[in-house]
CSV table of C-alpha atoms in Angstrom, one decimal:
chain,number,residue,atom,x,y,z
A,1,MET,CA,-1.9,149.3,60.8
A,2,ALA,CA,-2.2,147.3,64.2
A,3,LYS,CA,-5.1,147.0,65.8
A,4,ASP,CA,-4.7,149.5,68.2
A,5,GLY,CA,-4.5,152.4,66.0
A,6,THR,CA,-0.4,151.7,65.9
A,7,GLU,CA,1.0,152.1,62.6
A,8,PHE,CA,4.4,149.1,61.5
A,9,SER,CA,7.4,150.4,60.2
A,10,ARG,CA,8.1,149.6,56.8
A,11,ILE,CA,9.9,146.7,57.6
A,12,ARG,CA,8.1,145.3,60.4
A,13,SER,CA,5.0,145.4,58.1
A,14,PHE,CA,6.7,143.7,55.7
A,15,LEU,CA,7.9,140.2,58.2
A,16,TRP,CA,5.6,140.7,61.3
A,17,PRO,CA,2.8,143.0,61.1
A,18,ILE,CA,1.4,141.6,64.3
A,19,ASN,CA,0.7,144.3,67.5
A,20,ARG,CA,2.3,142.8,70.8
A,21,LEU,CA,-1.5,142.8,72.8
A,22,GLU,CA,-2.1,140.4,69.6
A,23,LEU,CA,0.2,138.0,70.3
A,24,VAL,CA,-1.8,136.5,73.0
A,25,LYS,CA,-4.3,134.9,70.4
A,26,PHE,CA,-1.6,134.9,67.3
A,27,VAL,CA,0.7,132.6,69.0
A,28,PRO,CA,-1.6,129.8,69.9
A,29,LEU,CA,-2.9,129.3,67.1
A,30,MET,CA,0.5,129.9,65.1
A,31,ILE,CA,1.2,126.8,67.3
A,32,ILE,CA,-2.2,124.9,66.6
A,33,PHE,CA,-1.6,125.0,62.7
A,34,PHE,CA,2.0,124.0,63.3
A,35,LEU,CA,1.2,120.8,65.0
A,36,ILE,CA,-2.1,120.1,62.9
A,37,SER,CA,0.7,120.5,59.5
A,38,ILE,CA,3.1,118.2,61.0
A,39,ASN,CA,0.8,115.7,60.8
A,40,TYR,CA,-0.3,116.4,57.9
A,41,HIS,CA,3.0,116.1,56.0
A,42,LEU,CA,3.7,113.0,57.8
A,43,LEU,CA,0.8,111.3,56.8
A,44,ARG,CA,1.0,112.5,53.4
A,45,ILE,CA,4.5,110.4,53.0
A,46,ALA,CA,3.7,107.6,54.8
A,47,LYS,CA,0.1,106.9,53.1
A,48,ASP,CA,1.3,107.0,49.7
A,49,ALA,CA,4.6,104.8,50.5
A,50,LEU,CA,2.2,102.5,52.3
A,51,ILE,CA,-0.1,101.6,49.3
A,52,ILE,CA,1.6,102.4,46.3
A,53,THR,CA,5.2,100.5,47.1
A,54,ALA,CA,3.4,96.9,48.4
A,55,PRO,CA,3.8,94.4,45.9
A,56,ASN,CA,1.2,93.9,43.1
A,57,SER,CA,0.3,97.5,43.5
A,58,GLY,CA,1.4,100.7,41.8
A,59,ALA,CA,0.1,104.6,41.6
A,60,GLU,CA,-2.8,102.9,39.4
A,61,VAL,CA,-3.9,102.3,43.0
A,62,LEU,CA,-5.2,105.9,43.0
A,63,PRO,CA,-8.2,106.7,41.1
A,64,PHE,CA,-9.3,103.4,41.9
A,65,LEU,CA,-8.7,104.6,45.8
A,66,LYS,CA,-10.4,108.2,45.5
A,67,VAL,CA,-13.6,106.9,43.7
A,68,TRP,CA,-14.5,103.9,45.7
A,69,VAL,CA,-12.7,104.7,49.1
A,70,VAL,CA,-11.9,107.8,49.7
A,71,LEU,CA,-15.2,109.9,48.3
A,72,PRO,CA,-17.4,108.3,50.0
A,73,ALA,CA,-15.8,108.2,53.1
A,74,ALA,CA,-15.6,112.0,52.3
A,75,LEU,CA,-20.1,111.9,51.9
A,76,LEU,CA,-20.0,109.7,55.1
A,77,GLU,CA,-17.5,112.2,57.4
A,78,ALA,CA,-19.4,115.4,56.1
A,79,PHE,CA,-23.0,113.8,57.0
A,80,ILE,CA,-21.2,113.2,60.5
A,81,PHE,CA,-19.8,116.5,60.9
A,82,THR,CA,-23.0,118.1,60.2
A,83,ARG,CA,-25.0,116.3,62.5
A,84,LEU,CA,-22.4,117.0,65.4
A,85,MET,CA,-22.9,120.3,64.3
A,86,ASN,CA,-25.7,120.2,64.7
A,87,ARG,CA,-26.2,118.5,68.1
A,88,PHE,CA,-22.7,120.0,69.7
A,89,SER,CA,-20.6,122.9,69.9
A,90,LYS,CA,-17.9,123.8,67.5
A,91,GLU,CA,-15.0,122.9,70.3
A,92,LYS,CA,-16.7,119.5,71.4
A,93,VAL,CA,-17.1,118.7,68.0
A,94,PHE,CA,-12.9,119.6,67.2
A,95,TYR,CA,-12.4,117.2,70.3
A,96,ILE,CA,-14.5,114.3,68.8
A,97,ILE,CA,-12.9,114.2,65.3
A,98,ILE,CA,-9.6,114.5,66.2
A,99,GLY,CA,-9.5,112.1,69.2
A,100,PHE,CA,-11.5,109.2,66.7
A,101,MET,CA,-8.8,110.1,63.7
A,102,LEU,CA,-5.8,109.7,67.1
A,103,THR,CA,-7.6,106.5,68.1
A,104,PHE,CA,-7.6,104.7,64.8
A,105,LEU,CA,-3.9,105.7,64.5
A,106,LEU,CA,-2.8,104.2,67.7
A,107,PHE,CA,-5.5,101.5,66.5
A,108,PHE,CA,-3.3,100.7,63.1
A,109,ALA,CA,0.0,100.7,65.0
A,110,LEU,CA,-1.1,98.3,67.4
A,111,ILE,CA,-2.8,95.8,65.4
A,112,PHE,CA,-3.2,96.5,61.7
A,113,TYR,CA,0.4,97.4,60.6
A,114,PRO,CA,2.2,94.5,63.2
A,115,TYR,CA,-0.1,92.1,61.6
A,116,ARG,CA,-1.3,93.0,58.5
A,117,GLU,CA,0.5,89.7,56.6
A,118,SER,CA,-2.5,87.7,58.2
A,119,LEU,CA,-5.3,90.1,57.3
A,120,TYR,CA,-4.4,90.4,53.8
A,121,PRO,CA,-7.2,89.0,51.7
A,122,ASP,CA,-4.5,87.6,49.0
A,123,GLN,CA,-7.2,84.5,48.4
A,124,PHE,CA,-10.0,86.9,47.4
A,125,ALA,CA,-7.3,89.4,45.5
A,126,ASN,CA,-6.4,87.0,43.4
A,127,PHE,CA,-9.6,85.9,42.3
A,128,LEU,CA,-10.4,89.5,41.7
A,129,GLN,CA,-7.3,89.6,39.7
A,130,SER,CA,-7.9,86.9,37.2
A,131,HIS,CA,-11.1,87.9,36.5
A,132,LEU,CA,-10.8,91.3,36.2
A,133,PRO,CA,-9.3,93.8,33.1
A,134,PRO,CA,-5.6,94.4,33.6
A,135,GLY,CA,-6.6,98.1,34.1
A,136,CYS,CA,-8.5,97.0,37.1
A,137,LYS,CA,-5.2,96.1,39.2
A,138,GLY,CA,-5.7,99.5,41.1
A,139,PHE,CA,-9.3,98.2,42.2
A,140,VAL,CA,-8.1,94.9,44.0
A,141,ALA,CA,-4.9,96.7,45.8
A,142,ILE,CA,-7.7,98.6,47.2
A,143,ILE,CA,-8.9,95.2,48.5
A,144,ARG,CA,-5.8,93.4,49.1
A,145,TYR,CA,-4.4,96.1,51.2
A,146,TRP,CA,-7.4,97.0,52.9
A,147,MET,CA,-5.7,98.6,56.2
A,148,PHE,CA,-3.6,100.6,54.0
A,149,SER,CA,-6.4,102.1,52.0
A,150,LEU,CA,-8.1,102.5,55.6
A,151,PHE,CA,-5.2,104.6,56.5
A,152,TYR,CA,-5.2,106.7,53.3
A,153,VAL,CA,-8.8,108.0,54.4
A,154,ILE,CA,-7.3,109.2,57.5
A,155,ALA,CA,-4.7,110.8,56.2
A,156,GLU,CA,-7.0,112.7,53.5
A,157,SER,CA,-9.3,113.6,56.4
A,158,TRP,CA,-6.9,115.0,58.4
A,159,SER,CA,-5.8,117.2,55.5
A,160,PHE,CA,-9.3,118.7,54.9
A,161,LEU,CA,-11.6,118.1,57.7
A,162,VAL,CA,-8.9,118.7,60.5
A,163,LEU,CA,-6.6,121.2,58.7
A,164,THR,CA,-9.3,123.1,56.1
A,165,VAL,CA,-12.6,122.8,58.6
A,166,LEU,CA,-12.0,122.6,61.4
A,167,VAL,CA,-8.6,124.8,62.3
A,168,TRP,CA,-8.8,127.3,59.2
A,169,GLY,CA,-12.5,127.8,60.6
A,170,PHE,CA,-11.5,128.3,64.0
A,171,ALA,CA,-9.2,130.5,62.4
A,172,ASN,CA,-12.0,132.1,60.6
A,173,ASP,CA,-14.1,132.9,63.6
A,174,VAL,CA,-11.7,134.2,65.7
A,175,THR,CA,-10.1,136.4,63.5
A,176,SER,CA,-11.4,139.7,61.6
A,177,ILE,CA,-11.0,140.5,58.0
A,178,GLU,CA,-8.2,143.0,58.8
A,179,GLU,CA,-6.4,140.5,60.9
A,180,SER,CA,-6.4,138.4,58.3
A,181,GLY,CA,-4.7,140.2,55.9
A,182,ARG,CA,-1.6,140.3,58.6
A,183,PHE,CA,-2.2,136.7,60.4
A,184,TYR,CA,-3.1,134.6,57.7
A,185,ALA,CA,0.3,134.8,55.4
A,186,LEU,CA,1.8,134.0,59.0
A,187,PHE,CA,-0.1,130.9,59.6
A,188,GLY,CA,1.1,129.9,56.2
A,189,ILE,CA,4.7,130.5,57.4
A,190,ALA,CA,4.2,127.9,60.3
A,191,ILE,CA,2.2,125.0,57.9
A,192,ASN,CA,5.1,125.7,55.4
A,193,PHE,CA,7.6,125.6,58.2
A,194,SER,CA,6.3,122.3,59.7
A,195,GLY,CA,7.0,120.9,56.6
A,196,ILE,CA,10.7,121.8,56.1
A,197,LEU,CA,10.9,120.2,59.8
A,198,THR,CA,8.7,117.0,58.5
A,199,GLY,CA,11.2,116.6,55.3
A,200,GLU,CA,14.2,117.1,57.2
A,201,LEU,CA,13.3,114.8,59.6
A,202,ALA,CA,11.3,111.9,57.4
A,203,ASN,CA,14.3,112.3,55.3
A,204,PHE,CA,16.8,111.3,58.1
A,205,LEU,CA,14.3,108.3,59.1
A,206,THR,CA,14.6,107.0,55.5
A,207,SER,CA,17.7,107.7,53.9
A,208,SER,CA,20.0,104.7,55.8
A,209,ASN,CA,19.4,100.9,55.5
A,210,THR,CA,21.6,100.9,58.3
A,211,ILE,CA,19.5,102.1,61.1
A,212,HIS,CA,19.0,100.0,64.3
A,213,ILE,CA,15.9,98.3,64.6
A,214,SER,CA,14.9,99.6,68.5
A,215,LYS,CA,13.6,96.5,70.7
A,216,TYR,CA,10.6,98.3,70.8
A,217,THR,CA,10.0,98.4,67.4
A,218,LYS,CA,10.4,94.4,67.5
A,219,MET,CA,8.0,93.8,70.0
A,220,LEU,CA,5.5,95.5,67.6
A,221,GLY,CA,6.9,92.8,64.8
A,222,GLY,CA,9.1,95.6,62.8
A,223,THR,CA,11.9,94.1,61.2
A,224,THR,CA,12.8,96.7,58.6
A,225,PRO,CA,14.3,99.9,58.7
A,226,TRP,CA,10.7,101.1,57.1
A,227,ASP,CA,9.1,99.0,59.9
A,228,GLN,CA,10.5,101.5,62.4
A,229,THR,CA,9.9,104.6,60.3
A,230,VAL,CA,6.4,103.9,60.3
A,231,TYR,CA,6.1,103.4,63.7
A,232,ILE,CA,8.4,106.6,64.8
A,233,PHE,CA,5.7,108.5,62.5
A,234,LEU,CA,2.9,107.7,63.9
A,235,GLY,CA,4.7,108.0,67.4
A,236,ILE,CA,4.8,112.0,66.6
A,237,ILE,CA,2.0,112.3,65.3
A,238,LEU,CA,-0.2,111.0,68.2
A,239,VAL,CA,2.3,113.5,70.5
A,240,CYS,CA,1.7,116.5,68.0
A,241,GLY,CA,-2.2,115.4,68.2
A,242,ILE,CA,-2.4,115.3,71.8
A,243,LEU,CA,-0.8,118.7,72.4
A,244,ALA,CA,-2.9,120.7,69.5
A,245,ILE,CA,-5.9,119.4,71.5
A,246,ALA,CA,-4.2,120.7,74.9
A,247,THR,CA,-3.5,124.2,72.9
A,248,TYR,CA,-7.0,124.2,71.2
A,249,ARG,CA,-8.6,123.8,74.9
A,250,TRP,CA,-6.0,126.1,76.4
A,251,ILE,CA,-7.2,129.0,73.7
A,252,HIS,CA,-10.7,128.6,74.5
A,253,VAL,CA,-9.9,128.3,78.6
A,254,HIS,CA,-7.8,131.7,79.0
A,255,ILE,CA,-8.0,133.7,75.3
A,256,LEU,CA,-11.5,133.4,74.2
A,257,PRO,CA,-14.6,135.0,75.7
A,258,PRO,CA,-17.7,133.0,75.4
A,259,ASP,CA,-18.7,134.4,72.4
A,260,HIS,CA,-15.9,134.5,70.7
A,261,THR,CA,-16.9,135.7,66.8
A,262,ALA,CA,-14.5,138.1,65.6
A,263,ARG,CA,-17.4,140.1,63.7
A,264,LYS,CA,-19.4,140.5,66.3
A,265,ASN,CA,-21.2,143.6,64.4
A,266,LEU,CA,-22.8,140.7,62.7
A,267,PRO,CA,-26.4,139.8,63.1
A,268,LYS,CA,-26.7,136.5,65.1
A,269,GLU,CA,-28.3,133.5,63.6
A,270,GLU,CA,-30.3,131.0,65.0
A,271,LYS,CA,-28.1,127.9,64.3
A,272,PRO,CA,-30.1,125.9,61.9
A,273,ARG,CA,-30.3,121.9,61.9
A,274,MET,CA,-29.3,120.9,58.2
A,275,SER,CA,-28.7,117.6,56.5
A,276,ILE,CA,-26.2,117.1,54.1
A,277,ARG,CA,-28.1,117.5,51.4
A,278,GLU,CA,-29.6,120.8,52.7
A,279,THR,CA,-26.2,122.3,53.0
A,280,LEU,CA,-25.2,121.1,49.2
A,281,ALA,CA,-28.5,122.4,48.4
A,282,TYR,CA,-27.7,126.0,50.2
A,283,VAL,CA,-24.5,126.0,48.6
A,284,ALA,CA,-26.0,125.6,45.4
A,285,LYS,CA,-28.3,128.8,45.8
A,286,SER,CA,-25.1,131.2,46.2
A,287,LYS,CA,-23.5,131.8,43.1
A,288,TYR,CA,-20.2,133.2,45.1
A,289,LEU,CA,-19.8,130.1,47.0
A,290,ILE,CA,-20.7,128.1,43.6
A,291,SER,CA,-17.3,130.2,42.4
A,292,ILE,CA,-15.3,129.2,45.4
A,293,ALA,CA,-16.3,126.0,44.7
A,294,MET,CA,-15.3,125.8,41.1
A,295,ILE,CA,-11.8,127.1,42.4
A,296,VAL,CA,-11.3,124.2,44.5
A,297,LEU,CA,-12.7,122.0,42.2
A,298,SER,CA,-10.2,123.1,39.4
A,299,TYR,CA,-6.9,122.9,41.7
A,300,ASN,CA,-8.1,119.6,42.8
A,301,ILE,CA,-8.8,117.9,39.6
A,302,VAL,CA,-5.4,119.7,38.0
A,303,ILE,CA,-3.5,118.7,41.0
A,304,ASN,CA,-4.6,115.1,41.2
A,305,PHE,CA,-4.0,114.6,37.2
A,306,THR,CA,-0.3,115.5,37.5
A,307,GLU,CA,0.2,113.8,40.7
A,308,VAL,CA,-1.1,110.6,39.3
A,309,LEU,CA,1.0,110.9,36.6
A,310,TRP,CA,3.9,111.7,38.8
A,311,LYS,CA,3.9,109.2,41.4
A,312,ALA,CA,3.1,106.6,38.7
A,313,GLN,CA,6.9,107.2,37.5
A,314,LEU,CA,8.3,108.0,41.1
A,315,LYS,CA,7.0,104.3,41.8
A,316,GLU,CA,8.9,102.7,38.5
A,317,LEU,CA,12.2,104.4,40.1
A,318,TYR,CA,11.9,103.9,43.3
A,319,PRO,CA,10.3,100.4,44.1
A,320,ASP,CA,11.7,100.0,47.1
A,321,PRO,CA,9.2,101.6,49.7
A,322,GLN,CA,11.8,103.4,52.2
A,323,HIS,CA,13.2,105.1,49.1
A,324,TYR,CA,9.9,106.1,47.7
A,325,ALA,CA,9.5,107.8,51.3
A,326,ALA,CA,13.1,109.4,50.9
A,327,TYR,CA,12.6,111.2,48.1
A,328,THR,CA,9.1,112.4,48.9
A,329,SER,CA,10.6,113.5,52.2
A,330,LYS,CA,12.9,115.6,50.2
A,331,VAL,CA,10.2,116.6,47.8
A,332,VAL,CA,8.0,118.0,51.2
A,333,LEU,CA,11.3,119.3,52.2
A,334,CYS,CA,11.7,121.4,48.7
A,335,ILE,CA,8.0,122.5,49.1
A,336,GLY,CA,8.3,123.5,52.8
A,337,CYS,CA,11.0,125.4,51.8
A,338,LEU,CA,9.8,127.3,49.1
A,339,ALA,CA,6.4,127.7,50.6
A,340,THR,CA,8.2,129.5,53.7
A,341,LEU,CA,9.7,132.2,51.7
A,342,GLY,CA,6.6,133.1,49.6
A,343,SER,CA,4.9,133.3,52.9
A,344,ILE,CA,7.4,136.0,54.5
A,345,PHE,CA,7.8,138.1,51.3
A,346,VAL,CA,4.8,137.1,48.9
A,347,SER,CA,1.3,135.9,49.9
A,348,GLY,CA,0.8,138.4,52.5
A,349,ASN,CA,2.1,141.3,51.1
A,350,LEU,CA,0.8,140.4,47.8
A,351,ILE,CA,-2.4,140.6,49.1
A,352,ARG,CA,-2.5,143.7,51.0
A,353,ARG,CA,-0.4,145.4,48.2
A,354,SER,CA,-2.0,143.8,45.5
A,355,GLY,CA,-5.4,142.7,46.3
A,356,TRP,CA,-7.3,139.3,46.4
A,357,LYS,CA,-7.6,139.1,42.6
A,358,VAL,CA,-4.0,139.4,41.9
A,359,THR,CA,-2.9,136.9,44.5
A,360,ALA,CA,-5.4,134.1,43.4
A,361,LEU,CA,-4.3,134.5,40.0
A,362,ILE,CA,-0.8,133.3,41.2
A,363,THR,CA,-1.7,129.6,41.2
A,364,PRO,CA,-3.6,128.7,38.2
A,365,ILE,CA,-0.3,130.4,36.8
A,366,ILE,CA,2.2,128.4,38.4
A,367,VAL,CA,0.1,125.4,37.8
A,368,THR,CA,-0.2,126.4,34.4
A,369,VAL,CA,4.0,127.2,33.5
A,370,THR,CA,5.4,123.8,35.4
A,371,GLY,CA,2.4,122.0,34.3
A,372,LEU,CA,3.8,122.1,30.6
A,373,GLY,CA,7.5,121.6,31.7
A,374,PHE,CA,6.1,118.5,33.3
A,375,PHE,CA,4.5,116.7,30.7
A,376,TYR,CA,6.6,117.9,27.8
A,377,PHE,CA,9.3,115.8,29.7
A,378,LEU,CA,7.0,112.9,30.7
A,379,PHE,CA,5.8,112.6,26.9
A,380,PHE,CA,9.4,112.6,26.2
A,381,GLU,CA,10.1,109.5,28.7
A,382,GLN,CA,7.2,107.9,26.9
A,383,PHE,CA,8.5,108.4,23.2
A,384,MET,CA,12.0,107.7,24.5
A,385,LYS,CA,11.6,105.1,26.8
A,386,GLY,CA,14.1,102.1,26.3
A,387,SER,CA,16.8,104.6,24.9
A,388,PRO,CA,20.4,105.2,25.9
A,389,ILE,CA,20.3,108.7,25.7
A,390,LEU,CA,21.4,110.5,28.5
A,391,ILE,CA,20.5,114.5,29.0
A,392,LEU,CA,22.4,116.1,31.8
A,393,GLY,CA,23.5,112.9,32.4
A,394,LEU,CA,20.0,111.9,33.7
A,395,THR,CA,17.7,108.7,31.8
A,396,PRO,CA,14.1,110.0,30.4
A,397,LEU,CA,12.7,108.2,33.3
A,398,ALA,CA,15.0,110.6,36.0
A,399,LEU,CA,14.0,113.5,33.9
A,400,ALA,CA,10.7,113.1,33.9
A,401,VAL,CA,10.8,112.8,37.9
A,402,PHE,CA,12.6,115.4,38.7
A,403,PHE,CA,10.4,118.2,36.0
A,404,GLY,CA,7.7,116.2,38.1
A,405,SER,CA,8.8,117.1,41.6
A,406,LEU,CA,9.5,120.2,40.3
A,407,GLN,CA,5.7,120.4,39.2
A,408,ASN,CA,4.7,119.0,42.4
A,409,ALA,CA,7.1,121.4,44.9
A,410,CYS,CA,6.0,124.6,43.4
A,411,THR,CA,2.1,123.8,42.7
A,412,ARG,CA,2.1,122.8,46.1
A,413,ALA,CA,4.1,125.3,47.3
A,414,SER,CA,1.5,127.7,45.8
A,415,LYS,CA,-1.3,126.7,47.3
A,416,TYR,CA,0.1,126.3,50.8
A,417,THR,CA,0.5,130.4,50.9
A,418,VAL,CA,-1.7,132.1,48.0
A,419,PHE,CA,-4.3,129.5,47.2
A,420,ASP,CA,-5.3,128.6,51.1
A,421,SER,CA,-4.8,132.3,52.0
A,422,THR,CA,-6.9,133.5,49.1
A,423,LYS,CA,-9.6,130.6,49.7
A,424,GLU,CA,-9.6,131.2,53.3
A,425,ILE,CA,-10.5,135.1,53.2
A,426,ALA,CA,-12.9,134.8,50.5
A,427,PHE,CA,-15.0,132.8,53.4
A,428,ILE,CA,-14.8,135.9,55.5
A,429,PRO,CA,-17.4,138.4,54.6
A,430,LEU,CA,-19.7,135.7,54.9
A,431,SER,CA,-22.5,135.4,57.1
A,432,PRO,CA,-21.6,132.7,60.3
A,433,GLU,CA,-23.8,130.2,58.6
A,434,SER,CA,-22.3,130.3,55.1
A,435,ARG,CA,-19.3,130.4,56.0
A,436,MET,CA,-19.3,127.0,58.2
A,437,LYS,CA,-21.9,125.2,55.9
A,438,GLY,CA,-19.8,126.6,52.9
A,439,LYS,CA,-16.7,125.4,54.2
A,440,ALA,CA,-18.2,121.9,55.0
A,441,ALA,CA,-19.9,121.3,51.2
A,442,ILE,CA,-16.7,123.3,49.5
A,443,ASP,CA,-13.6,121.8,51.2
A,444,GLY,CA,-14.9,118.3,52.4
A,445,ILE,CA,-17.1,117.5,49.8
A,446,GLY,CA,-15.9,120.0,46.7
A,447,SER,CA,-12.2,119.2,47.2
A,448,ARG,CA,-13.2,114.9,47.0
A,449,LEU,CA,-15.3,115.5,43.9
A,450,GLY,CA,-12.6,117.0,42.0
A,451,LYS,CA,-10.3,114.2,42.6
A,452,SER,CA,-12.1,111.7,42.5
A,453,GLY,CA,-14.1,113.2,39.3
A,454,SER,CA,-10.9,113.1,37.8
A,455,SER,CA,-10.0,109.9,39.7
A,456,LEU,CA,-13.5,108.6,37.9
A,457,ILE,CA,-11.9,110.0,34.4
A,458,LEU,CA,-8.3,107.9,35.2
A,459,GLN,CA,-10.5,105.1,35.9
A,460,VAL,CA,-11.9,105.1,32.7
A,461,LEU,CA,-8.5,105.5,30.4
A,462,LEU,CA,-6.7,103.2,32.5
A,463,ILE,CA,-9.4,100.5,31.2
A,464,PHE,CA,-8.6,101.2,27.4
A,465,PHE,CA,-4.9,102.2,27.6
A,466,ASN,CA,-3.9,99.9,30.8
A,467,THR,CA,-1.0,102.1,31.7
A,468,LEU,CA,-1.2,105.6,33.0
A,469,LEU,CA,1.7,106.8,30.9
A,470,SER,CA,-0.3,105.7,27.7
A,471,CYS,CA,-3.1,108.3,29.2
A,472,SER,CA,-0.7,111.4,29.4
A,473,PRO,CA,-1.7,113.0,26.0
A,474,ILE,CA,-5.7,112.6,27.5
A,475,ILE,CA,-5.1,113.9,30.3
A,476,PHE,CA,-3.0,117.2,29.4
A,477,ALA,CA,-5.7,118.2,27.1
A,478,ALA,CA,-8.1,117.8,30.5
A,479,VAL,CA,-5.9,119.9,32.5
A,480,LEU,CA,-5.7,122.8,29.1
A,481,LEU,CA,-9.5,122.8,29.5
A,482,ILE,CA,-9.6,123.0,32.8
A,483,ILE,CA,-7.1,126.1,33.4
A,484,PRO,CA,-9.7,128.6,31.6
A,485,ILE,CA,-12.5,127.4,33.7
A,486,TRP,CA,-10.7,128.4,36.7
A,487,ILE,CA,-9.4,131.4,36.1
A,488,LEU,CA,-13.0,132.9,35.2
A,489,ALA,CA,-14.3,131.7,38.5
A,490,ILE,CA,-11.7,133.5,40.5
A,491,ASN,CA,-12.9,136.9,38.6
A,492,VAL,CA,-16.5,135.7,40.1
A,493,VAL,CA,-15.4,135.7,43.5
A,494,SER,CA,-13.0,138.7,43.0
A,495,LYS,CA,-16.1,141.1,42.2
A,496,LYS,CA,-18.3,139.8,44.8
A,497,PHE,CA,-15.7,139.7,47.3
A,498,GLY,CA,-15.5,143.5,46.9
A,499,VAL,CA,-18.8,143.8,47.5
A,500,LEU,CA,-18.9,142.1,50.0
A,501,THR,CA,-16.4,143.4,52.4
A,502,GLN,CA,-18.0,147.0,51.8
A,503,GLU,CA,-21.4,146.0,53.0
A,504,ASN,CA,-19.6,144.3,55.9
A,505,LYS,CA,-17.8,148.0,56.6
A,506,ALA,CA,-20.7,150.0,56.1
A,507,SER,CA,-22.2,147.7,58.6
A,508,THR,CA,-20.3,148.7,61.1
């Protein structure tokens, strides 16, 4: 049923459950999701291609990068975010954070990337490489390519701090529980369609080595098609970021009243000034928030384990950055197509018809099924390495990359549809304080702890086994242990979500 009481037809309820009066709020929000997601996908393609395919680097750099660079940066960002939230309005915090990130990317395009050769600390990195174990190759790479490491941090921050905390947090503030069941699946379509567009564009830019190098690329010191691709990526990111800021400002000026919280019936609370330690302690007191954190942790641990292994095989198959980015662009395109179809035909209707719990269980089920297929062919590639045997015309390495891509595409598509939607809906029944502080801790620090914790395990394994492929049996066993914990946390959240929703309805 629509906001004004008008009941939708069956077809419209399935495809477009939005009332005409709601368009003035819904459409600008969808535009922001679309623009921010374009940047997310471009940064995701570029961050891996830059540092994984660099000389003397590889997918082994990712575990070290996520522990020694991304995690400290996430803690610092959470501290700064908390301070900014205590001092400024949410609107100003949005401008400050995105403005800083866009400024860094502009500086990267004008200074860091053009003059990268002279900025590499090769002498120090070579010294470290000669004195550290072979398994520490990735640690040396994050120092040698420090500007790419910083770029990776900004790309990761755009994912959780901008898209997850700021944009989804803004949507939670201005969307009621009833609207969320209809709006969020369509927001997912905007996010996923941006993946289709970005994947197609990136594939076009990276699939040919005969692209003419423009004079602007030469002015910045670019000499290869990959250099030009990087500059085009950065230009698109800057434009989309500015447009997103302008749309966000337009919503505040023309649409929202001064007090724009969608749940006006909830009692207003004085805004507390909390440190990051106090924020984490606040989350630890709530079994509901802890269970949401376990869901986020479980997803990030599993996806990090499998993704690092897949990227190691992908680097072996495509060592050139242009070819590596071209392949990952196709994967992003496939993710966008699967996720868009899922948003239209699955997530929104599944939430409305089957409830939160059934929808939330879809992601761990997909992760389990596709993960089994990936590890099977990964083990096959490990034991048949160097064998001339072909299956369906493919080498064992190509098969491992293909099924790893299938696993990554299906898992990511489920995240962008059912996982993100159910996670965000789980925050809505909470008070404004619990919602903001909980999201900052869980999405900001919690997701990084999941990736960094699994990366720390990978680091230890690399020291003993030297290669990621040799570590794969242990990683597979860890994944099998985490899935049941994930499902248990979903059951806990489901029970409490129903209670909180009923309490909110009773207070209206």
